CSV table of C-alpha atoms and ligand atoms in Angstrom, one decimal:
chain,number,residue,atom,x,y,z
A,1,MET,CA,46.9,39.3,48.8
A,2,ASP,CA,47.7,40.0,45.5
A,3,GLY,CA,45.2,38.3,43.0
A,4,ASN,CA,44.2,35.4,44.0
A,5,GLU,CA,46.9,34.1,46.5
A,6,LEU,CA,47.5,34.4,50.2
A,7,LYS,CA,50.6,34.9,51.9
A,8,ILE,CA,51.6,34.0,55.2
A,9,LYS,CA,54.5,33.4,57.2
A,10,GLY,CA,54.3,31.1,60.3
A,11,PRO,CA,54.1,30.2,63.0
A,12,GLN,CA,51.7,32.4,64.3
A,13,ARG,CA,48.8,32.5,67.3
A,14,MET,CA,45.5,33.2,66.5
A,15,GLN,CA,44.1,35.6,69.4
A,16,GLY,CA,41.1,37.7,69.8
A,17,GLU,CA,37.5,38.1,69.5
A,18,LEU,CA,35.6,37.6,66.4
A,19,LEU,CA,31.6,38.4,65.6
A,20,VAL,CA,31.4,35.5,62.7
A,21,GLN,CA,29.7,35.9,59.6
A,22,GLY,CA,25.7,35.0,58.3
A,23,SER,CA,25.8,31.5,57.2
A,24,LYS,CA,26.3,30.6,53.5
A,25,ASN,CA,24.5,27.1,53.3
A,26,ALA,CA,21.6,29.2,55.6
A,27,ALA,CA,21.5,32.0,52.9
A,28,LEU,CA,21.6,30.5,49.7
A,29,PRO,CA,18.3,28.4,49.9
A,30,ILE,CA,16.7,31.1,51.9
A,31,LEU,CA,17.3,33.5,48.8
A,32,ALA,CA,15.5,30.9,46.2
A,33,ALA,CA,13.1,31.2,49.1
A,34,THR,CA,12.0,34.4,48.2
A,35,LEU,CA,11.1,33.7,44.7
A,36,LEU,CA,7.8,32.0,46.3
A,37,GLY,CA,6.8,35.2,48.0
A,38,ASP,CA,5.7,38.5,46.7
A,39,GLY,CA,7.1,41.5,48.0
A,40,ILE,CA,10.1,43.5,49.3
A,41,PHE,CA,12.2,41.3,51.7
A,42,ILE,CA,15.0,41.9,54.5
A,43,LEU,CA,17.8,39.6,55.2
A,44,HIS,CA,20.0,40.2,57.9
A,45,HIS,CA,23.8,39.2,58.6
A,46,CYS,CA,23.9,38.2,55.1
A,47,PRO,CA,27.4,37.1,54.1
A,48,ARG,CA,28.6,38.8,50.6
A,49,ILE,CA,30.5,36.0,49.5
A,50,SER,CA,30.8,35.0,45.9
A,51,ASP,CA,28.3,32.5,46.0
A,52,VAL,CA,25.7,35.1,47.7
A,53,GLU,CA,26.5,37.0,44.6
A,54,HIS,CA,26.0,34.5,41.6
A,55,MET,CA,22.4,34.2,43.6
A,56,LEU,CA,22.0,37.4,43.4
A,57,GLU,CA,22.1,37.3,39.4
A,58,LEU,CA,20.1,34.9,39.0
A,59,LEU,CA,17.3,36.6,41.1
A,60,THR,CA,18.3,39.2,39.4
A,61,ASP,CA,17.6,37.6,35.7
A,62,ALA,CA,14.6,36.2,36.9
A,63,GLY,CA,13.1,39.9,37.3
A,64,CYS,CA,13.7,40.5,41.1
A,65,GLN,CA,15.9,43.3,42.4
A,66,THR,CA,18.6,43.4,44.8
A,67,TYR,CA,20.6,46.0,47.0
A,68,TRP,CA,23.6,46.2,49.8
A,69,GLU,CA,22.8,47.9,52.8
A,70,GLY,CA,26.0,46.7,54.6
A,71,HIS,CA,25.2,43.3,55.4
A,72,MET,CA,21.5,44.2,55.4
A,73,LEU,CA,20.5,42.4,51.5
A,74,ILE,CA,17.1,43.3,50.4
A,75,VAL,CA,15.3,41.5,47.5
A,76,ASP,CA,12.2,43.0,46.2
A,77,THR,CA,10.4,39.5,44.2
A,78,ARG,CA,7.7,42.0,42.9
A,79,ASN,CA,8.7,42.1,39.0
A,80,PHE,CA,10.2,38.1,39.4
A,81,HIS,CA,8.4,36.9,36.0
A,82,ASN,CA,10.8,34.7,34.3
A,83,HIS,CA,11.3,31.0,34.9
A,84,CYS,CA,14.0,30.4,33.0
A,85,VAL,CA,17.9,30.8,35.5
A,86,PHE,CA,20.4,31.1,33.4
A,87,GLY,CA,22.5,34.3,34.5
A,88,TYR,CA,26.2,33.9,34.3
A,89,GLY,CA,26.5,32.3,37.8
A,90,ALA,CA,23.9,29.4,37.7
A,91,GLY,CA,26.6,27.0,35.0
A,92,LYS,CA,28.8,28.0,37.8
A,93,MET,CA,27.3,27.3,41.6
A,94,ARG,CA,25.8,23.8,42.6
A,95,SER,CA,22.7,25.7,44.4
A,96,THR,CA,21.0,27.1,41.1
A,97,VAL,CA,19.6,23.8,42.0
A,98,THR,CA,17.5,24.8,45.0
A,99,LEU,CA,16.1,27.3,43.0
A,100,LEU,CA,14.0,24.2,41.4
A,101,GLY,CA,11.5,24.2,44.2
A,102,SER,CA,10.9,27.0,44.7
A,103,ILE,CA,10.7,28.4,40.8
A,104,LEU,CA,8.4,25.4,40.2
A,105,GLY,CA,6.3,26.3,43.5
A,106,ARG,CA,5.6,30.1,41.5
A,107,MET,CA,5.4,29.3,38.0
A,108,ARG,CA,4.9,26.0,37.3
A,109,GLN,CA,7.9,25.7,35.1
A,110,VAL,CA,11.7,25.5,35.3
A,111,GLU,CA,14.3,26.1,33.3
A,112,ILE,CA,17.9,25.4,34.5
A,113,PRO,CA,21.8,24.2,33.2
A,114,TYR,CA,22.1,20.9,34.3
A,115,PRO,CA,23.8,21.7,37.9
A,116,GLY,CA,27.5,19.8,37.2
A,117,GLY,CA,30.0,18.5,39.7
A,118,CYS,CA,31.9,19.7,41.6
A,119,THR,CA,35.9,18.8,42.4
A,120,ILE,CA,34.6,16.7,45.7
A,121,GLY,CA,32.0,14.7,43.9
A,122,LYS,CA,29.6,13.6,41.1
A,123,ARG,CA,26.5,16.0,43.0
A,124,PRO,CA,23.9,14.0,41.6
A,125,ILE,CA,20.7,14.9,41.8
A,126,ASP,CA,18.0,11.6,41.8
A,127,LEU,CA,17.0,13.1,45.2
A,128,HIS,CA,16.1,16.3,44.3
A,129,LEU,CA,14.0,15.3,41.3
A,130,LYS,CA,12.1,11.6,43.0
A,131,GLY,CA,11.2,14.1,46.0
A,132,LEU,CA,9.9,16.7,43.4
A,133,GLU,CA,8.3,14.6,41.1
A,134,GLN,CA,6.3,12.8,43.8
A,135,LEU,CA,5.0,16.2,43.9
A,136,GLY,CA,3.8,16.4,40.5
A,137,ALA,CA,6.5,18.1,39.0
A,138,VAL,CA,7.7,16.4,35.3
A,139,PHE,CA,11.3,17.0,34.2
A,140,VAL,CA,13.0,16.6,30.1
A,141,HIS,CA,16.3,16.4,30.5
A,142,GLN,CA,18.5,18.0,27.3
A,143,GLU,CA,22.2,18.1,27.2
A,144,HIS,CA,22.4,21.0,29.3
A,145,THR,CA,19.6,22.2,30.6
A,146,LEU,CA,17.2,20.5,32.7
A,147,LYS,CA,13.5,21.6,32.2
A,148,GLY,CA,11.3,21.2,34.5
A,149,SER,CA,7.3,21.6,34.8
A,150,THR,CA,3.8,20.7,36.3
A,151,GLU,CA,0.2,21.2,35.9
A,152,LYS,CA,-0.2,21.6,39.5
A,153,LEU,CA,2.0,21.0,42.5
A,154,HIS,CA,-0.1,18.8,45.1
A,155,GLY,CA,0.6,16.9,48.8
A,156,ALA,CA,2.6,13.5,48.9
A,157,ASN,CA,4.8,11.2,51.6
A,158,VAL,CA,8.0,11.9,50.1
A,159,TYR,CA,10.6,9.5,51.4
A,160,LEU,CA,13.6,10.3,50.8
A,161,ASP,CA,16.7,7.5,50.8
A,162,PHE,CA,19.3,10.1,51.5
A,163,PRO,CA,19.5,12.8,54.4
A,164,SER,CA,20.6,15.5,51.2
A,165,VAL,CA,20.6,18.6,52.6
A,166,GLY,CA,19.7,20.4,49.0
A,167,ALA,CA,16.9,18.0,48.2
A,168,THR,CA,15.2,18.6,52.0
A,169,GLU,CA,15.5,22.4,50.8
A,170,ASN,CA,14.1,21.6,47.1
A,171,VAL,CA,11.3,19.1,48.3
A,172,MET,CA,10.4,22.1,51.3
A,173,LEU,CA,10.4,24.9,49.0
A,174,ALA,CA,7.9,23.3,45.9
A,175,ALA,CA,5.2,21.7,49.0
A,176,VAL,CA,4.5,25.7,51.0
A,177,LEU,CA,2.5,26.6,47.7
A,178,ALA,CA,1.4,23.0,46.7
A,179,GLU,CA,-2.1,21.8,47.1
A,180,GLY,CA,-2.4,19.6,50.1
A,181,THR,CA,-0.3,18.5,52.6
A,182,THR,CA,3.3,17.1,52.1
A,183,THR,CA,5.0,14.7,55.1
A,184,ILE,CA,8.9,14.7,54.5
A,185,HIS,CA,10.4,11.4,55.8
A,186,GLY,CA,14.0,11.1,56.3
A,187,VAL,CA,14.7,14.8,55.9
A,188,ALA,CA,18.1,16.4,56.6
A,189,MET,CA,18.3,17.7,60.2
A,190,GLU,CA,21.1,20.4,59.3
A,191,PRO,CA,21.1,24.1,61.1
A,192,GLU,CA,20.3,25.8,57.9
A,193,ILE,CA,17.3,23.4,57.3
A,194,SER,CA,15.8,24.9,60.4
A,195,ALA,CA,16.9,28.7,59.0
A,196,LEU,CA,14.7,27.9,55.6
A,197,ALA,CA,12.0,26.2,57.4
A,198,SER,CA,12.1,29.4,60.1
A,199,PHE,CA,12.6,31.8,57.6
A,200,LEU,CA,9.2,30.2,55.4
A,201,ARG,CA,7.0,30.5,58.7
A,202,GLU,CA,7.7,34.1,59.0
A,203,MET,CA,6.7,34.4,55.1
A,204,GLY,CA,3.8,32.4,56.4
A,205,ALA,CA,4.1,29.1,55.6
A,206,LYS,CA,3.0,25.5,57.7
A,207,ILE,CA,5.7,24.0,58.7
A,208,LYS,CA,6.6,21.7,61.2
A,209,GLY,CA,8.8,19.0,62.4
A,210,ASP,CA,12.5,21.0,61.1
A,211,GLY,CA,15.0,19.4,63.2
A,212,THR,CA,14.1,15.7,62.8
A,213,PRO,CA,13.5,13.8,60.7
A,214,VAL,CA,10.1,13.9,59.0
A,215,ILE,CA,8.5,17.6,58.3
A,216,VAL,CA,4.8,18.3,58.2
A,217,ILE,CA,3.9,21.5,55.3
A,218,GLU,CA,0.5,22.6,55.0
A,219,GLY,CA,0.1,23.7,51.7
A,220,VAL,CA,-1.2,27.5,51.4
A,221,GLU,CA,-2.5,29.5,49.1
A,222,LYS,CA,0.1,32.4,48.8
A,223,LEU,CA,3.0,33.7,50.6
A,224,ARG,CA,4.4,37.5,51.8
A,225,ALA,CA,8.0,38.8,52.1
A,226,ALA,CA,9.2,38.7,55.8
A,227,GLU,CA,12.4,40.0,57.1
A,228,TYR,CA,15.3,37.5,59.1
A,229,ILE,CA,18.2,37.2,60.1
A,230,ILE,CA,20.6,35.1,58.8
A,231,PRO,CA,22.4,32.6,61.7
A,232,SER,CA,26.0,32.8,61.7
A,233,ASP,CA,27.9,29.9,59.4
A,234,ARG,CA,29.3,27.5,62.3
A,235,ILE,CA,31.5,25.9,59.2
A,236,VAL,CA,33.2,29.8,59.1
A,237,ALA,CA,33.2,29.0,63.0
A,238,GLY,CA,34.1,25.6,63.4
A,239,THR,CA,37.3,26.6,60.7
A,240,TYR,CA,38.7,29.3,63.4
A,241,LEU,CA,38.3,26.8,66.5
A,242,PHE,CA,40.5,24.3,64.9
A,243,GLY,CA,43.1,27.6,63.3
A,244,THR,CA,43.3,28.3,67.3
A,245,LEU,CA,43.9,24.5,68.0
A,246,MET,CA,46.2,24.3,65.8
A,247,THR,CA,48.1,28.0,66.5
A,248,ARG,CA,48.0,26.8,70.6
A,249,GLY,CA,45.7,30.2,70.6
A,250,GLU,CA,43.1,32.0,72.7
A,251,VAL,CA,39.4,32.9,70.3
A,252,ARG,CA,36.7,34.0,72.0
A,253,LEU,CA,33.5,33.6,69.0
A,254,LEU,CA,31.0,35.5,68.9
A,255,HIS,CA,27.3,35.6,67.6
A,256,VAL,CA,27.6,31.6,67.4
A,257,PRO,CA,24.8,29.8,67.8
A,258,VAL,CA,26.6,27.0,69.8
A,259,ALA,CA,23.6,24.1,69.4
A,260,HIS,CA,24.5,24.4,65.7
A,261,LEU,CA,28.2,23.2,66.4
A,262,GLY,CA,27.0,19.6,67.0
A,263,GLY,CA,29.6,17.8,69.1
A,264,ILE,CA,32.6,19.8,68.1
A,265,PRO,CA,33.3,21.7,71.4
A,266,ARG,CA,33.4,18.1,73.0
A,267,MET,CA,35.6,17.0,70.2
A,268,LEU,CA,38.2,20.5,71.2
A,269,GLU,CA,38.4,19.3,74.5
A,270,LYS,CA,39.2,15.7,73.6
A,271,MET,CA,41.8,17.5,71.4
A,272,GLY,CA,43.0,19.1,74.8
A,273,ALA,CA,41.5,22.3,74.5
A,274,GLU,CA,39.6,24.5,77.5
A,275,VAL,CA,36.4,25.3,75.8
A,276,LYS,CA,33.9,28.0,77.5
A,277,MET,CA,30.4,28.7,76.2
A,278,GLU,CA,27.2,30.4,76.6
A,279,LYS,CA,23.9,30.2,74.2
A,280,ASP,CA,25.8,32.1,71.6
A,281,TRP,CA,29.3,32.4,72.3
A,282,ILE,CA,32.1,29.6,72.5
A,283,CYS,CA,35.9,30.5,73.8
A,284,VAL,CA,39.1,28.5,72.9
A,285,LYS,CA,42.0,28.5,74.8
A,286,MET,CA,45.1,26.2,73.6
A,287,GLU,CA,48.1,25.9,75.3
A,288,ARG,CA,49.8,22.3,74.3
A,289,GLN,CA,50.1,20.5,71.3
A,290,CYS,CA,46.8,18.4,69.6
A,291,ARG,CA,45.8,14.8,71.2
A,292,PRO,CA,44.8,13.0,68.5
A,293,ILE,CA,41.4,11.5,67.2
A,294,PRO,CA,41.5,7.8,67.3
A,295,TYR,CA,39.1,7.6,64.0
A,296,ILE,CA,36.4,9.4,63.6
A,297,VAL,CA,33.7,9.9,60.5
A,298,THR,CA,31.8,12.8,58.5
A,299,ALA,CA,28.0,12.3,59.1
A,300,PRO,CA,25.0,14.1,58.5
A,301,PHE,CA,23.9,16.6,61.2
A,302,PRO,CA,24.4,16.8,64.5
A,303,GLY,CA,27.9,13.9,63.1
A,304,PHE,CA,30.7,15.5,62.2
A,305,PRO,CA,30.4,17.4,58.9
A,306,THR,CA,31.9,16.6,55.4
A,307,ASP,CA,32.6,20.6,55.4
A,308,LEU,CA,35.4,20.4,58.7
A,309,GLN,CA,36.5,17.8,57.5
A,310,SER,CA,39.9,19.1,55.7
A,311,VAL,CA,40.1,21.5,58.5
A,312,LEU,CA,40.3,18.7,61.0
A,313,MET,CA,42.8,16.8,58.7
A,314,ALA,CA,45.2,20.1,59.2
A,315,ALA,CA,44.5,19.9,62.7
A,316,LEU,CA,44.8,16.1,63.5
A,317,VAL,CA,48.5,16.3,61.3
A,318,THR,CA,50.3,17.9,63.9
A,319,ALA,CA,48.8,15.8,66.9
A,320,SER,CA,51.1,13.4,69.0
A,321,GLY,CA,49.5,10.7,67.5
A,322,MET,CA,47.9,8.7,64.9
A,323,SER,CA,44.1,9.8,63.7
A,324,PHE,CA,41.8,8.2,61.4
A,325,ILE,CA,39.4,10.5,59.0
A,326,GLU,CA,36.3,7.9,57.4
A,327,GLU,CA,35.0,10.6,55.0
A,328,LYS,CA,31.7,9.2,54.2
A,329,ILE,CA,29.6,11.8,52.2
A,330,PHE,CA,31.2,13.3,49.2
A,331,GLU,CA,34.0,10.7,47.3
A,332,ALA,CA,36.4,13.1,46.7
A,333,ARG,CA,37.0,15.0,49.0
A,334,PHE,CA,40.7,14.3,50.8
A,335,GLN,CA,42.4,17.0,48.0
A,336,THR,CA,43.9,18.7,50.8
A,337,ALA,CA,45.9,15.8,51.9
A,338,GLN,CA,48.1,15.9,48.3
A,339,GLU,CA,48.5,20.0,49.5
A,340,LEU,CA,49.2,19.4,53.3
A,341,ARG,CA,52.2,16.6,52.5
A,342,LYS,CA,53.8,19.6,50.9
A,343,MET,CA,53.7,20.7,54.5
A,344,GLY,CA,55.4,17.6,55.8
A,345,ALA,CA,52.4,16.2,56.5
A,346,VAL,CA,52.7,12.0,56.4
A,347,ILE,CA,49.2,11.2,55.2
A,348,THR,CA,48.2,8.0,53.7
A,349,CYS,CA,44.8,7.7,51.5
A,350,GLU,CA,42.8,4.7,50.5
A,351,GLU,CA,39.6,5.0,49.6
A,352,SER,CA,37.3,7.1,52.4
A,353,PHE,CA,40.2,6.6,54.4
A,354,ALA,CA,42.8,8.6,55.5
A,355,LEU,CA,45.4,7.3,57.9
A,356,LEU,CA,47.3,11.0,59.4
A,357,GLU,CA,50.7,9.8,61.3
A,358,GLY,CA,50.4,13.1,63.5
A,359,ASN,CA,53.6,14.8,65.0
A,360,ALA,CA,54.1,16.9,61.7
A,361,LYS,CA,56.2,19.3,61.6
A,362,LEU,CA,54.5,22.0,59.0
A,363,CYS,CA,57.1,23.7,56.8
A,364,GLY,CA,55.6,26.5,54.7
A,365,ALA,CA,55.5,26.2,51.2
A,366,GLN,CA,53.8,26.8,47.9
A,367,VAL,CA,50.2,25.1,47.9
A,368,GLU,CA,47.0,24.9,45.7
A,369,ALA,CA,43.5,25.6,47.3
A,370,LYS,CA,41.4,22.9,45.3
A,371,GLU,CA,37.7,23.7,46.3
A,372,LEU,CA,36.4,26.0,49.3
A,373,ARG,CA,36.8,23.7,52.6
A,374,GLY,CA,40.2,22.5,51.8
A,375,GLY,CA,41.6,25.8,51.1
A,376,ALA,CA,40.4,26.9,54.3
A,377,ALA,CA,42.5,24.2,55.6
A,378,LEU,CA,45.3,25.0,54.5
A,379,ILE,CA,45.3,28.7,55.6
A,380,MET,CA,44.8,27.1,59.1
A,381,ALA,CA,48.0,25.2,58.3
A,382,ALA,CA,50.0,28.0,56.8
A,383,LEU,CA,49.2,30.0,60.0
A,384,ALA,CA,51.2,26.6,62.2
A,385,ALA,CA,53.8,26.4,60.0
A,386,GLU,CA,57.5,27.3,60.0
A,387,GLY,CA,58.4,29.5,57.6
A,388,ASP,CA,56.3,30.7,54.1
A,389,THR,CA,52.9,29.7,52.7
A,390,CYS,CA,51.8,31.1,49.4
A,391,ILE,CA,48.2,29.8,49.1
A,392,ARG,CA,46.8,29.9,45.3
A,393,GLY,CA,43.2,29.8,44.6
A,394,MET,CA,41.9,32.0,47.0
A,395,GLU,CA,38.4,32.5,44.9
A,396,TYR,CA,37.6,29.1,45.9
A,397,VAL,CA,37.9,30.3,49.4
A,398,GLN,CA,36.1,33.6,49.0
A,399,ARG,CA,32.9,31.6,47.7
A,400,GLY,CA,32.0,31.3,51.6
A,401,TYR,CA,34.4,33.1,53.5
A,402,GLU,CA,33.6,37.1,53.3
A,403,ASP,CA,36.7,38.1,54.6
A,404,ILE,CA,38.8,35.3,55.9
A,405,ASN,CA,42.3,38.0,55.8
A,406,GLY,CA,40.3,40.7,58.0
A,407,ASP,CA,38.9,37.8,60.2
A,408,LEU,CA,42.8,36.8,60.7
A,409,LYS,CA,43.6,40.3,61.0
A,410,LYS,CA,41.2,40.8,64.2
A,411,LEU,CA,42.4,37.4,65.6
A,412,GLY,CA,46.1,38.9,65.8
A,413,ILE,CA,47.0,37.8,62.5
A,414,VAL,CA,50.2,39.4,60.4
A,415,LEU,CA,49.5,39.1,57.2
B,1,EPZ,C1,25.2,21.1,51.5
B,1,EPZ,O1,25.1,20.0,49.9
B,1,EPZ,C2,25.9,22.2,51.2
B,1,EPZ,N1,26.4,23.0,50.3
B,1,EPZ,C3,27.4,21.3,51.0
B,1,EPZ,O2,28.6,22.4,51.7
B,1,EPZ,C4,27.7,20.5,52.2
B,1,EPZ,O3,29.2,19.6,52.4
B,1,EPZ,C5,26.2,19.2,52.4
B,1,EPZ,O4,25.4,19.9,51.8
B,1,EPZ,C6,26.5,18.2,53.5
B,1,EPZ,O5,26.5,18.7,54.3
B,1,EPZ,C7,25.1,24.4,50.8
B,1,EPZ,O6,24.4,23.7,51.5
B,1,EPZ,C8,24.8,25.3,49.5
B,1,EPZ,P1,23.9,16.8,49.9
B,1,EPZ,P2,24.3,19.4,49.4
B,1,EPZ,O7,23.2,16.9,49.2
B,1,EPZ,O8,23.4,19.7,49.2
B,1,EPZ,C9,24.7,13.1,47.3
B,1,EPZ,C10,30.3,23.8,52.0
B,1,EPZ,O9,31.5,24.1,51.5
B,1,EPZ,N2,23.5,12.7,46.6
B,1,EPZ,O10,23.3,16.8,52.2
B,1,EPZ,O11,24.3,19.3,47.9
B,1,EPZ,C11,25.7,13.8,47.5
B,1,EPZ,O12,26.1,13.6,46.5
B,1,EPZ,C12,29.5,22.9,50.8
B,1,EPZ,O13,29.9,24.8,51.6
B,1,EPZ,C13,22.7,12.1,46.0
B,1,EPZ,O14,23.5,10.8,45.9
B,1,EPZ,O15,24.5,17.7,49.8
B,1,EPZ,C14,26.6,13.6,48.7
B,1,EPZ,O16,27.0,12.8,48.5
B,1,EPZ,C15,30.3,21.8,50.0
B,1,EPZ,N3,21.4,12.6,45.3
B,1,EPZ,C16,25.7,13.3,49.3
B,1,EPZ,O17,24.6,13.0,49.1
B,1,EPZ,C17,21.4,14.2,45.3
B,1,EPZ,O18,20.4,14.3,44.8
B,1,EPZ,C18,25.6,14.4,50.8
B,1,EPZ,O19,24.7,15.5,49.5
B,1,EPZ,C19,22.0,14.4,46.9
B,1,EPZ,C20,22.3,14.1,46.9
């Protein structure tokens, strides 16, 4: 890979064994949670990706110190003193917004750059603010800055209109040090919510109900530093599983909590793969053309994850018939379709629906990643395509995939 592009000569088969990296979407809220406790935190299996590096810049701006030892990340929050978060990474990253709950919980005031949308959607934060206001926070919206403050956060009955992952995390982070009990109804049930709750319990928080629609938190006076193992990234795992189907390969993924994959193993079997799995590994073998999926809709966990929609699209355009995808989480997550068309895919998009003709013989082409998961989908398509593909915009992919080149080489791919 030179600069921000990756060149792949296809077709190639993915085969081999891989230990899957730590989860971006678990690590980011957990890093925000470290600001709630005073001391030295040790996080194992932490992914060294640009989104984590940006979050570490923000923690450093807030007064913390951070050190890497391989994939072990040490965060020292004993000098945390700054509630204004305007570091280089702040404006670049959505997950800055997850700092609202933890900094408010600890400092009773917070200032962040107003989080913008991104290429997959407007990404409003109304549910975050409404939940935090119910705990006693007051927000002032300025042109580019969001300021929050509170006399003291207090427990409340919070009802989320939609099981937003980020809003659930923010209310959890604000409630653990609030006075009294908070019951959050209609929460997200993604595995990353349970990872955050487990981490907060390690810090001494009193939380129950994570993984169910209602979370109950009893506020405590103080939280301590903790040591924790970040779970593996279920979206990275899913990316390589669908890539194995597209390349008719045979891959075993290690250190993957299979429960976090929801209905994906069953879907892989429906698409024609042989699937073997235990609690923390999954092996997939594909010796035929993918079968189509008549209809699939993205939904909150345990439904099919929106983060794998583009990768599934890349797999289904080569399937032996028509498939239909409905994207119900984000309003602009079909951008990869136009890039896959350059490789020979036949896809018709209409609002939140995509109709995939199937039976595409993908050919190498010059394509552009427009966002993180779409970029990963193009890489999987390039492996299945006949000829040379150049994927530009790899900086998007590096936000969430720690070393996709290294991973692919371990899976027998020649780059
Ligand atoms: C998290 O984003 C993930 N990011 C996303 O992964 C993932 O796609 C998403 O959850 C859904 O699973 C991280 O965890 C860092 P949401 P988040 O709030 O929290 C609307 C990736 O590729 N909404 O559950 O921002 C929102 O617009 C990223 O790793 C409101 O309307 O997702 C969207 O349509 C992409 N108001 C829907 O809810 C709000 O206040 C789901 O958003 C908040 C959200």
